[in-house]
mmCIF file of N, CA and C in Angstrom:
data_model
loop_
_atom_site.group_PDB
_atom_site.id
_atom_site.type_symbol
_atom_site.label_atom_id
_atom_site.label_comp_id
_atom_site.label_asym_id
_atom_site.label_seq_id
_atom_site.Cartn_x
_atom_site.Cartn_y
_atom_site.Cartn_z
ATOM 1 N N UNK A 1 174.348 -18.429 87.713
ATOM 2 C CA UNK A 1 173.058 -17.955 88.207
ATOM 3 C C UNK A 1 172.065 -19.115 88.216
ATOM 4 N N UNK A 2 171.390 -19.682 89.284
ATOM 5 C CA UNK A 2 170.285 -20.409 89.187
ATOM 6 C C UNK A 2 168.623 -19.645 88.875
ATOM 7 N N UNK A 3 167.988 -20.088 88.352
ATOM 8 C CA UNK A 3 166.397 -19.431 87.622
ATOM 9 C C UNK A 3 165.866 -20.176 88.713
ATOM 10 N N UNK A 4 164.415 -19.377 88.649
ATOM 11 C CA UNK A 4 163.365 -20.094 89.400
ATOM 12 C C UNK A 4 162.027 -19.446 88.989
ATOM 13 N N UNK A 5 161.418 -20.285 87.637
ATOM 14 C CA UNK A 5 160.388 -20.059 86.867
ATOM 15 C C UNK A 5 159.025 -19.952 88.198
ATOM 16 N N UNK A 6 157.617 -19.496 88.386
ATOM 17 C CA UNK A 6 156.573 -19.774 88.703
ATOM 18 C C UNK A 6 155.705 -19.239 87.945
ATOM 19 N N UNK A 7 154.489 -19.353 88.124
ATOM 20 C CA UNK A 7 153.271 -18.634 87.945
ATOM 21 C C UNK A 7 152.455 -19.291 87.062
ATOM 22 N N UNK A 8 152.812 -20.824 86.948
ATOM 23 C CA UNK A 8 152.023 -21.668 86.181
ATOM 24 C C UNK A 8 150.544 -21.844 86.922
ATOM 25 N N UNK A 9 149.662 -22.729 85.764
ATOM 26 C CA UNK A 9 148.697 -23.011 86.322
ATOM 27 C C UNK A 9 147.557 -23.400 85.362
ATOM 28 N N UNK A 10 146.526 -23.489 85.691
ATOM 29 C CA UNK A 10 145.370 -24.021 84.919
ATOM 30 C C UNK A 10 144.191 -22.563 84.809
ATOM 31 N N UNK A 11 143.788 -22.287 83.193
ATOM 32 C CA UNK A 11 143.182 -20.806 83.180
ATOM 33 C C UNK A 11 142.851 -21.683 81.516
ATOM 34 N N UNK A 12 141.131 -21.050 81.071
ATOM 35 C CA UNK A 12 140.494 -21.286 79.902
ATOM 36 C C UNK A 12 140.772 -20.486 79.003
ATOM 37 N N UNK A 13 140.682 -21.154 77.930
ATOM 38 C CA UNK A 13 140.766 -20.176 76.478
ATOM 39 C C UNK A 13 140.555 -18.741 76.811
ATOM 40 N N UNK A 14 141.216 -18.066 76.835
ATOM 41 C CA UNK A 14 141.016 -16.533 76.009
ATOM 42 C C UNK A 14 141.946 -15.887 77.904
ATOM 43 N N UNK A 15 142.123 -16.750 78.740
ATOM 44 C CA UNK A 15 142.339 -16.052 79.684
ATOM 45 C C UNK A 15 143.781 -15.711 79.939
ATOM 46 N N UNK A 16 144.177 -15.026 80.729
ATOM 47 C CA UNK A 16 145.821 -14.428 80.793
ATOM 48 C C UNK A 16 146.754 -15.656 82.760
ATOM 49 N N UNK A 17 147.656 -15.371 81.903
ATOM 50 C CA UNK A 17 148.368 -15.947 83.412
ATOM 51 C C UNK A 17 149.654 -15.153 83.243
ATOM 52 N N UNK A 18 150.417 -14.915 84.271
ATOM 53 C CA UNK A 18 152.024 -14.397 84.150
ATOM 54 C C UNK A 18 152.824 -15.177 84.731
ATOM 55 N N UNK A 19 154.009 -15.353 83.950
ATOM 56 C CA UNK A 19 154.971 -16.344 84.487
ATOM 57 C C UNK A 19 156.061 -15.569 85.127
ATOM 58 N N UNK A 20 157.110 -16.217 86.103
ATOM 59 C CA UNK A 20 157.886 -15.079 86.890
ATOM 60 C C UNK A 20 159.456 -15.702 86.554
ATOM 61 N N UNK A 21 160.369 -15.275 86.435
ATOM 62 C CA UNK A 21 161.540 -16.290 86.323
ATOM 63 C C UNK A 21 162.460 -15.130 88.046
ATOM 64 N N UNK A 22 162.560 -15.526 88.813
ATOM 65 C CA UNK A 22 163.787 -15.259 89.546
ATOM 66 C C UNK A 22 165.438 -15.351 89.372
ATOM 67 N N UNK A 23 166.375 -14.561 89.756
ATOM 68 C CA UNK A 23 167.407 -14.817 89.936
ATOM 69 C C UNK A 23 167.926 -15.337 91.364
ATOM 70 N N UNK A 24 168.771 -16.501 91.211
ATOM 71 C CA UNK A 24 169.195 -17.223 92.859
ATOM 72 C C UNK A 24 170.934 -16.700 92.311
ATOM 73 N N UNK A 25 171.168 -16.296 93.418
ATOM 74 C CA UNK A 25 172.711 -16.274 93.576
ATOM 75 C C UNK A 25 173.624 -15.267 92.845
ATOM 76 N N UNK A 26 173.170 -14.252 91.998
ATOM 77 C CA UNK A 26 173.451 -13.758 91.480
ATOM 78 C C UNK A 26 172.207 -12.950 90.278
ATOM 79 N N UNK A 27 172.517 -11.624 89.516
ATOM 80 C CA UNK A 27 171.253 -11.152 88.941
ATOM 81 C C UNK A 27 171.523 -11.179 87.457
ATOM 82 N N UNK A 28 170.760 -10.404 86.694
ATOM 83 C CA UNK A 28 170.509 -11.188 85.469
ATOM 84 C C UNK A 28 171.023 -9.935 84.845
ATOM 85 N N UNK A 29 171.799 -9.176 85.388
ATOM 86 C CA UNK A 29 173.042 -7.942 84.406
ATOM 87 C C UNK A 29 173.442 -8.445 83.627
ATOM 88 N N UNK A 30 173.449 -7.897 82.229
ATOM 89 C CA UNK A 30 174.422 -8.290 81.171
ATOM 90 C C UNK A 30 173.518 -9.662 80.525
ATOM 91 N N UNK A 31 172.708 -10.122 81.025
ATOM 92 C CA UNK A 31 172.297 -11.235 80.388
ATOM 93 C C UNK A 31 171.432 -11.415 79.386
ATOM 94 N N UNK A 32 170.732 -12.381 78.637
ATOM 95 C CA UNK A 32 169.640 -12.346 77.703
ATOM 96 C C UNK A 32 169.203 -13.487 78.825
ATOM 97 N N UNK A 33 167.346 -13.224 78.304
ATOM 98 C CA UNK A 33 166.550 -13.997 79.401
ATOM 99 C C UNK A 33 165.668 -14.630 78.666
ATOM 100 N N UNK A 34 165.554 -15.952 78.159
ATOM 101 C CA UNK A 34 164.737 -16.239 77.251
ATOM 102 C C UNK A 34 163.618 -17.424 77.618
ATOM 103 N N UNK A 35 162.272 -17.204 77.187
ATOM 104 C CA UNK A 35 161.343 -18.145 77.447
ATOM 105 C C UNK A 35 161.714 -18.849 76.390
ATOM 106 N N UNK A 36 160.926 -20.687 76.992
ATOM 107 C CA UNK A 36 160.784 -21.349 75.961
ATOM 108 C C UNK A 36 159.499 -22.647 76.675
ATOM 109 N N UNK A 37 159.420 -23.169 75.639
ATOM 110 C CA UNK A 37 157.923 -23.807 76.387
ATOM 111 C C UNK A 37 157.745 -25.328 76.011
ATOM 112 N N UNK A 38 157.566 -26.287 76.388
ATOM 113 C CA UNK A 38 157.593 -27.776 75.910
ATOM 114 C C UNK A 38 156.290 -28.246 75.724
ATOM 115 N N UNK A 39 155.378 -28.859 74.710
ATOM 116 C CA UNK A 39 154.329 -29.409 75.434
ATOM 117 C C UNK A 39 154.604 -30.761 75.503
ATOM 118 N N UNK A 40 153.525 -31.705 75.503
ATOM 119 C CA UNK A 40 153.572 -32.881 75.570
ATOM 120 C C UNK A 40 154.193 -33.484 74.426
ATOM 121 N N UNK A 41 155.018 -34.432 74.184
ATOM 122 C CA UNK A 41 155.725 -35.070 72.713
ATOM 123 C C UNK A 41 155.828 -34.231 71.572
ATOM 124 N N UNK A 42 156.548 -33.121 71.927
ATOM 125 C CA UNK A 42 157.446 -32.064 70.919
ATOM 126 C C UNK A 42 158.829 -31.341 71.707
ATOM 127 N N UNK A 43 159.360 -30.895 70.882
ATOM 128 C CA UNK A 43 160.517 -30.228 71.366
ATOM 129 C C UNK A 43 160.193 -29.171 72.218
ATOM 130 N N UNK A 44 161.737 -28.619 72.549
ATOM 131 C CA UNK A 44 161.271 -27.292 73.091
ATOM 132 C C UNK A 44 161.505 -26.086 72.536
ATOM 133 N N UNK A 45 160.453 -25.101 72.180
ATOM 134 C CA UNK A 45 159.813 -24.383 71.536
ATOM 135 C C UNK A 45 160.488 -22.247 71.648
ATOM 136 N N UNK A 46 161.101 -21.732 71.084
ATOM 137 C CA UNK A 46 161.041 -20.805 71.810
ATOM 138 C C UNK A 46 159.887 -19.826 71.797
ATOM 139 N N UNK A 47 159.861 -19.425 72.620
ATOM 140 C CA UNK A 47 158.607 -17.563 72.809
ATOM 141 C C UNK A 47 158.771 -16.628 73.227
ATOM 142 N N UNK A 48 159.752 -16.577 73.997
ATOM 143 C CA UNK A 48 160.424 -14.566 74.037
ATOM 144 C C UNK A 48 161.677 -14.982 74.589
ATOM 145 N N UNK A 49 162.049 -13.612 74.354
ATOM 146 C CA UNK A 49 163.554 -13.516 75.143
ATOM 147 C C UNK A 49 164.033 -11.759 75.394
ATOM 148 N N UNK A 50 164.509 -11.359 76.289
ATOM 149 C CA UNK A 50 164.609 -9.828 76.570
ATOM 150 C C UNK A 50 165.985 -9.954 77.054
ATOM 151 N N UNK A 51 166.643 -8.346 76.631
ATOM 152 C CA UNK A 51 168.233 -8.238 76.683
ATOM 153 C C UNK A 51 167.720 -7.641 77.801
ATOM 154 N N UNK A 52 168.396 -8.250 78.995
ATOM 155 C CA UNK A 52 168.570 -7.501 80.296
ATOM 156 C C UNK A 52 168.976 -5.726 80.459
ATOM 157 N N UNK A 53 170.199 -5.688 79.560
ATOM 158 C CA UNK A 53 170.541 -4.402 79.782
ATOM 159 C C UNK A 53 169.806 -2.930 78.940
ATOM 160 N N UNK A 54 169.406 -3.569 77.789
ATOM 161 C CA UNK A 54 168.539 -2.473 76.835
ATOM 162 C C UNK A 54 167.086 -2.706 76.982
ATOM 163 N N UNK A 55 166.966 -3.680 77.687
ATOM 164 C CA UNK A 55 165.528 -4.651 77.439
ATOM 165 C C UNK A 55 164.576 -4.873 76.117
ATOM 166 N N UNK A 56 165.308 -4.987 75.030
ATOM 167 C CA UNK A 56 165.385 -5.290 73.537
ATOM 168 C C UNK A 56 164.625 -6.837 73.697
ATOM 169 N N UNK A 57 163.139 -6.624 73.321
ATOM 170 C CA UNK A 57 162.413 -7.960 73.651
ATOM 171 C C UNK A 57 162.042 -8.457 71.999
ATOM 172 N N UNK A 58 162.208 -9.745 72.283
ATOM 173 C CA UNK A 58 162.131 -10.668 71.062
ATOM 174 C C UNK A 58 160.912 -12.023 71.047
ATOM 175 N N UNK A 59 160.685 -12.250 69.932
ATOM 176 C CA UNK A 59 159.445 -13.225 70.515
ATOM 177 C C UNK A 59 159.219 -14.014 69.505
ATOM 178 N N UNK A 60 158.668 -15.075 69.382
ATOM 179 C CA UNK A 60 157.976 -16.129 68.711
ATOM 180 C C UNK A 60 156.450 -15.349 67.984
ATOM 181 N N UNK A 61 156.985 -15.924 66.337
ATOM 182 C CA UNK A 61 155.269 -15.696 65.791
ATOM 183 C C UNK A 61 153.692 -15.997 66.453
ATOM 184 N N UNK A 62 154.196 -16.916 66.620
ATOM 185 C CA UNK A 62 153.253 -17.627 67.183
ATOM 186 C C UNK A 62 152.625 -17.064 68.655
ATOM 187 N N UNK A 63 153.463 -16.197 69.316
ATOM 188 C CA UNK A 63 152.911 -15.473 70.113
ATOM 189 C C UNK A 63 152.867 -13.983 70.029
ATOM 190 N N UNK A 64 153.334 -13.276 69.046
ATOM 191 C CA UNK A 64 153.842 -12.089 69.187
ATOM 192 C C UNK A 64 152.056 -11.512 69.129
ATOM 193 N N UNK A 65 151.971 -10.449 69.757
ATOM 194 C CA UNK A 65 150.916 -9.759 70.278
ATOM 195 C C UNK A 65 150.024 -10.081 70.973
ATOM 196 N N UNK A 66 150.311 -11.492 71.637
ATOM 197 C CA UNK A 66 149.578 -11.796 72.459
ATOM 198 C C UNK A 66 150.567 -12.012 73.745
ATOM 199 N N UNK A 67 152.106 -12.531 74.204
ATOM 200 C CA UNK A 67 152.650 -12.563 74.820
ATOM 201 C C UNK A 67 153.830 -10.954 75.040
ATOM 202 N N UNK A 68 153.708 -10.667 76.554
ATOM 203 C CA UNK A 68 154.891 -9.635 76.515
ATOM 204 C C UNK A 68 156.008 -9.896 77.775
ATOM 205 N N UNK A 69 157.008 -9.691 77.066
ATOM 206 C CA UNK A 69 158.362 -10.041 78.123
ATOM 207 C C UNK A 69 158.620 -8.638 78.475
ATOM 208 N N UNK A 70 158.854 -8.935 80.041
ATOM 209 C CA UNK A 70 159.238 -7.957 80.839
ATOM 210 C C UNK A 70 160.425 -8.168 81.998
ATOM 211 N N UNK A 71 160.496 -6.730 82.737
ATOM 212 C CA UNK A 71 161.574 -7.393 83.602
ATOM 213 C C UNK A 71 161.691 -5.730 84.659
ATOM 214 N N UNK A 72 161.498 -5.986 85.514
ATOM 215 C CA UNK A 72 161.889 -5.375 86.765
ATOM 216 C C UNK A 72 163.300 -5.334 87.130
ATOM 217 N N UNK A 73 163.556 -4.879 88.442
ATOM 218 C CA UNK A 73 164.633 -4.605 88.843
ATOM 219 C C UNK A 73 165.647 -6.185 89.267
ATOM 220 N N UNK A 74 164.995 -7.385 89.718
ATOM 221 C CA UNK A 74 165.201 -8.418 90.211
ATOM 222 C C UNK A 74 164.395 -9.473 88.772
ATOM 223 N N UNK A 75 163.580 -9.415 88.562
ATOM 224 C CA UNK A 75 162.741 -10.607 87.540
ATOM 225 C C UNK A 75 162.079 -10.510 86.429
ATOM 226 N N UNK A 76 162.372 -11.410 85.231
ATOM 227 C CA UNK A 76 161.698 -11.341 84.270
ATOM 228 C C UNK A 76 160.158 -11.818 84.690
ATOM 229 N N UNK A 77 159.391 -11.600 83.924
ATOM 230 C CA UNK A 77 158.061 -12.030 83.293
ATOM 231 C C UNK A 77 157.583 -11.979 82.235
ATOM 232 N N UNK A 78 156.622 -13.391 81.433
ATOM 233 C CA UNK A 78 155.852 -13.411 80.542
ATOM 234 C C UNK A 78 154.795 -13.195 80.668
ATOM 235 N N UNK A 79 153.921 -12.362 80.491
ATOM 236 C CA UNK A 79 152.729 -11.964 80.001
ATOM 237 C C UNK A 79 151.763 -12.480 79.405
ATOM 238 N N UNK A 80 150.903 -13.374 79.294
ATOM 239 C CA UNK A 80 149.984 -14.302 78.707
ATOM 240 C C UNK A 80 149.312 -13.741 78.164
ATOM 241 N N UNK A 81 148.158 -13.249 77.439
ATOM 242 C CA UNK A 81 146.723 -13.189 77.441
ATOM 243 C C UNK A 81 146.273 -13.597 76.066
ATOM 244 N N UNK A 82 145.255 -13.573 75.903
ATOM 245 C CA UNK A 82 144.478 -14.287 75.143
ATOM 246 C C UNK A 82 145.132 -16.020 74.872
ATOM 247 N N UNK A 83 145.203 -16.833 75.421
ATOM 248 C CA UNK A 83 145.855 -18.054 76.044
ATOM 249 C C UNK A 83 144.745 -18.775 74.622
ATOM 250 N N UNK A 84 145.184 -20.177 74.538
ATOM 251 C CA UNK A 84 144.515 -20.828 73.432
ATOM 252 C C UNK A 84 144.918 -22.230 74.237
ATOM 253 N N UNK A 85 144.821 -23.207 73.903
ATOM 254 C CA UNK A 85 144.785 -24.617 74.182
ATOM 255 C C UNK A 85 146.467 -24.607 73.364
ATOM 256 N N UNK A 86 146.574 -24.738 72.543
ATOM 257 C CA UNK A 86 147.971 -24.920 72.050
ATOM 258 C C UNK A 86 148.909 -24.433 72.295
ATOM 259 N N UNK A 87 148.431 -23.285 73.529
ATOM 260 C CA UNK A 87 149.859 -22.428 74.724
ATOM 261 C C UNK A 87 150.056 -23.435 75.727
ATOM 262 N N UNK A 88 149.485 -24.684 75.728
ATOM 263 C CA UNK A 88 149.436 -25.576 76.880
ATOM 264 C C UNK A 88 151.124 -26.059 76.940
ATOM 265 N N UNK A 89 151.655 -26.529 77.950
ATOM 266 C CA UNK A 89 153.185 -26.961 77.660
ATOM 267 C C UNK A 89 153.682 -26.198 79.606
ATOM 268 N N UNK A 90 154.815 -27.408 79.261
ATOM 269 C CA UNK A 90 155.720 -26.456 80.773
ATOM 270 C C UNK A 90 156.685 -25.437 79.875
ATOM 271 N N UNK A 91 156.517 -24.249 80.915
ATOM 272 C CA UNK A 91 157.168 -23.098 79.894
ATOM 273 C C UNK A 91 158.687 -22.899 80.979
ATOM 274 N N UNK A 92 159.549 -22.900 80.576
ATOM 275 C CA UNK A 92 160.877 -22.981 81.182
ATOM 276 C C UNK A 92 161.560 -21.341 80.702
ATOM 277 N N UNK A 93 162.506 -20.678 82.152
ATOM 278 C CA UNK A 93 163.219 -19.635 81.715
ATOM 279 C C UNK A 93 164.353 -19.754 81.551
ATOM 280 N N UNK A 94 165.164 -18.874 80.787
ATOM 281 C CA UNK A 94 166.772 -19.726 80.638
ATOM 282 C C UNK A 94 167.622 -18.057 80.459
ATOM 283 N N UNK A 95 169.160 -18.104 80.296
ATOM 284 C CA UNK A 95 169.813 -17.005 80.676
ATOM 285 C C UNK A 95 171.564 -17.152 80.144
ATOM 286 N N UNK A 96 171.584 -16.535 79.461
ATOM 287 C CA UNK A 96 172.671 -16.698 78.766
ATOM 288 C C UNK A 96 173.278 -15.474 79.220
ATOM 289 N N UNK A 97 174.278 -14.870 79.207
ATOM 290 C CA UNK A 97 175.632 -14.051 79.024
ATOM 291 C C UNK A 97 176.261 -13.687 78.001
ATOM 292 N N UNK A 98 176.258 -14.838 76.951
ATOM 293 C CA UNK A 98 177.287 -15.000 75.544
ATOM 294 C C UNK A 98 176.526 -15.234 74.276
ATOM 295 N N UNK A 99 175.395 -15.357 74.724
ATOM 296 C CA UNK A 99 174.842 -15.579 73.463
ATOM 297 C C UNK A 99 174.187 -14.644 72.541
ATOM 298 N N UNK A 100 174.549 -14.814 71.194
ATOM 299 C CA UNK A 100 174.506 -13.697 69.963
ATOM 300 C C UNK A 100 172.632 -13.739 69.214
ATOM 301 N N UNK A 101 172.337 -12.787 69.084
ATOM 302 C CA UNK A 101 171.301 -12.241 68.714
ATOM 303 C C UNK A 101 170.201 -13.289 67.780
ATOM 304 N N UNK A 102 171.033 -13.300 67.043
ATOM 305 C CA UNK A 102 170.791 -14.810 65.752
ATOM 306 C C UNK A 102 170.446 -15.988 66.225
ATOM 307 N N UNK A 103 171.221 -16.091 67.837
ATOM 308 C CA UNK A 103 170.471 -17.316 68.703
ATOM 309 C C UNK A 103 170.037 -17.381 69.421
ATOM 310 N N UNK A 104 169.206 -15.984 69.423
ATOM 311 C CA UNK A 104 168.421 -16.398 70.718
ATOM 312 C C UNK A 104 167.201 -17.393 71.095
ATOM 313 N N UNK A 105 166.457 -17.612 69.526
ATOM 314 C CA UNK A 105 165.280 -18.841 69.676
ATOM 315 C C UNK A 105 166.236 -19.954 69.505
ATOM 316 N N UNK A 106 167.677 -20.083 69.435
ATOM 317 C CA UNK A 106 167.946 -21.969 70.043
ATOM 318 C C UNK A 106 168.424 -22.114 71.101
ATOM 319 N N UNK A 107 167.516 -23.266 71.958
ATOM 320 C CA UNK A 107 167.634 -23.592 73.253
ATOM 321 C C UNK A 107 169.212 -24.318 74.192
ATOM 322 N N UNK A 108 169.790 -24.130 72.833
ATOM 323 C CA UNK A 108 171.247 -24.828 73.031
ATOM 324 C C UNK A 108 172.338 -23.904 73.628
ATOM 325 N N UNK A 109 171.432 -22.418 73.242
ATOM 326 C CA UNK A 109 172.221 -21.376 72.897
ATOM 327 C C UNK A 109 172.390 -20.759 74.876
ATOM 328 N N UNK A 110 171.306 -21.494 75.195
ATOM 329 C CA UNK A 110 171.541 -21.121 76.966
ATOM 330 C C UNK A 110 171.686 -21.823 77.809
ATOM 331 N N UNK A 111 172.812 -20.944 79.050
ATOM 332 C CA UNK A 111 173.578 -22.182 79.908
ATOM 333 C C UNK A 111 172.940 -22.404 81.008
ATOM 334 N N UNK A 112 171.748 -21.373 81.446
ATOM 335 C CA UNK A 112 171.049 -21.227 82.592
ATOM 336 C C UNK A 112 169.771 -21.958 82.695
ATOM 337 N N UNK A 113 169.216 -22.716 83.338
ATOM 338 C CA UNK A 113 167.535 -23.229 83.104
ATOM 339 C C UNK A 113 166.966 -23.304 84.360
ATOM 340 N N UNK A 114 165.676 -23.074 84.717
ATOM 341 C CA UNK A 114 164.866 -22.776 85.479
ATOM 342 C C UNK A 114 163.859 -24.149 85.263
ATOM 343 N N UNK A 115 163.298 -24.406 86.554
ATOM 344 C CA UNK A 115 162.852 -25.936 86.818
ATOM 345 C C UNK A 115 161.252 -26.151 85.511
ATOM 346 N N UNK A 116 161.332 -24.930 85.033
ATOM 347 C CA UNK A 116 159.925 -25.341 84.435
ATOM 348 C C UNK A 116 158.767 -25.247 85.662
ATOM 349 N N UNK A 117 157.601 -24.326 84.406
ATOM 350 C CA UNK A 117 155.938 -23.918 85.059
ATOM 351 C C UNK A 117 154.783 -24.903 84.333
ATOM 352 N N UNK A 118 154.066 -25.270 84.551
ATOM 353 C CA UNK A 118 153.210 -25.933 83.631
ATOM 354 C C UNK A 118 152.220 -24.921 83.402
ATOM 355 N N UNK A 119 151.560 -24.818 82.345
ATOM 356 C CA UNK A 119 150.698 -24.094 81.779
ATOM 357 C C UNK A 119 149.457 -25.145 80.880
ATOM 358 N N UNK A 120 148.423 -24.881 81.561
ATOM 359 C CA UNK A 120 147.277 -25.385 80.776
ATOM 360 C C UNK A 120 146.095 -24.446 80.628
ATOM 361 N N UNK A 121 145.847 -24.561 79.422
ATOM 362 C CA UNK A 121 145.084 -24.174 78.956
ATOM 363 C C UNK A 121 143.497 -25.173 78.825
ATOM 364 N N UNK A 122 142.273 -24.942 79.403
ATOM 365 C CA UNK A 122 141.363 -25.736 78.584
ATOM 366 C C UNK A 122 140.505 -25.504 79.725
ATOM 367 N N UNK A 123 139.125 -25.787 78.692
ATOM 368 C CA UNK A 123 137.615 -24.991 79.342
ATOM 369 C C UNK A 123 137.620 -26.345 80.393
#
């Protein structure tokens, strides 16, 4: 399956943006769909991830009640709001098949990646 992240962009403290991940070539049945986000000179980070088939959504402390993973019939989405300067980073979608519960925040753990959204945050 190829991803195809959008919905990046530039939005101030406290404001919301949604990110979109597509499926190319095939759909995201059976899969886990997981965000993860890079900023400038750090790793990459995870922040949600949703079981395609139960839609059993999982998330990063660091965002939980402020970010929500979703997913339609064709595409996931992340949910932004209340955005901070330290949500800044390209946020990338990714898509596994095989991967077990325990891994879903490591980025190793997925075979699928999506080109990356940039996300900035700042007044």
């Amino acid at each position: 399956v190829q991803l195809q992240a959008s919905g990046g962009g530039l939005v101030q403290p406290g404001g919301s943006l949604t990110l979109s991940c597509a499926a190319r070539g095939s759909t995201f049945s059976n899969y886990v769909v997981g965000w993860f986000r890079q900023a400038p000179g750090k790793g990459r980070e995870f922040v949600a991830a949703i079981r395609w088939n139960s839609r059993n959504t999982y998330y990063a402390d660091s965002v939980k009640g402020r970010f929500t993973v979703s997913r339609d019939s064709a595409s996931v989405y992340l949910q932004m709001n209340s955005l901070k300067p330290e949500d800044t980073a390209v946020y990338y979608c990714a898509a596994s098949r095989t991967i077990i519960v325990s891994s879903y925040t490591n980025a190793d753990g997925y075979a699928y990646w999506g080109q990356g959204t940039l996300v900035t945050v700042s007044s």
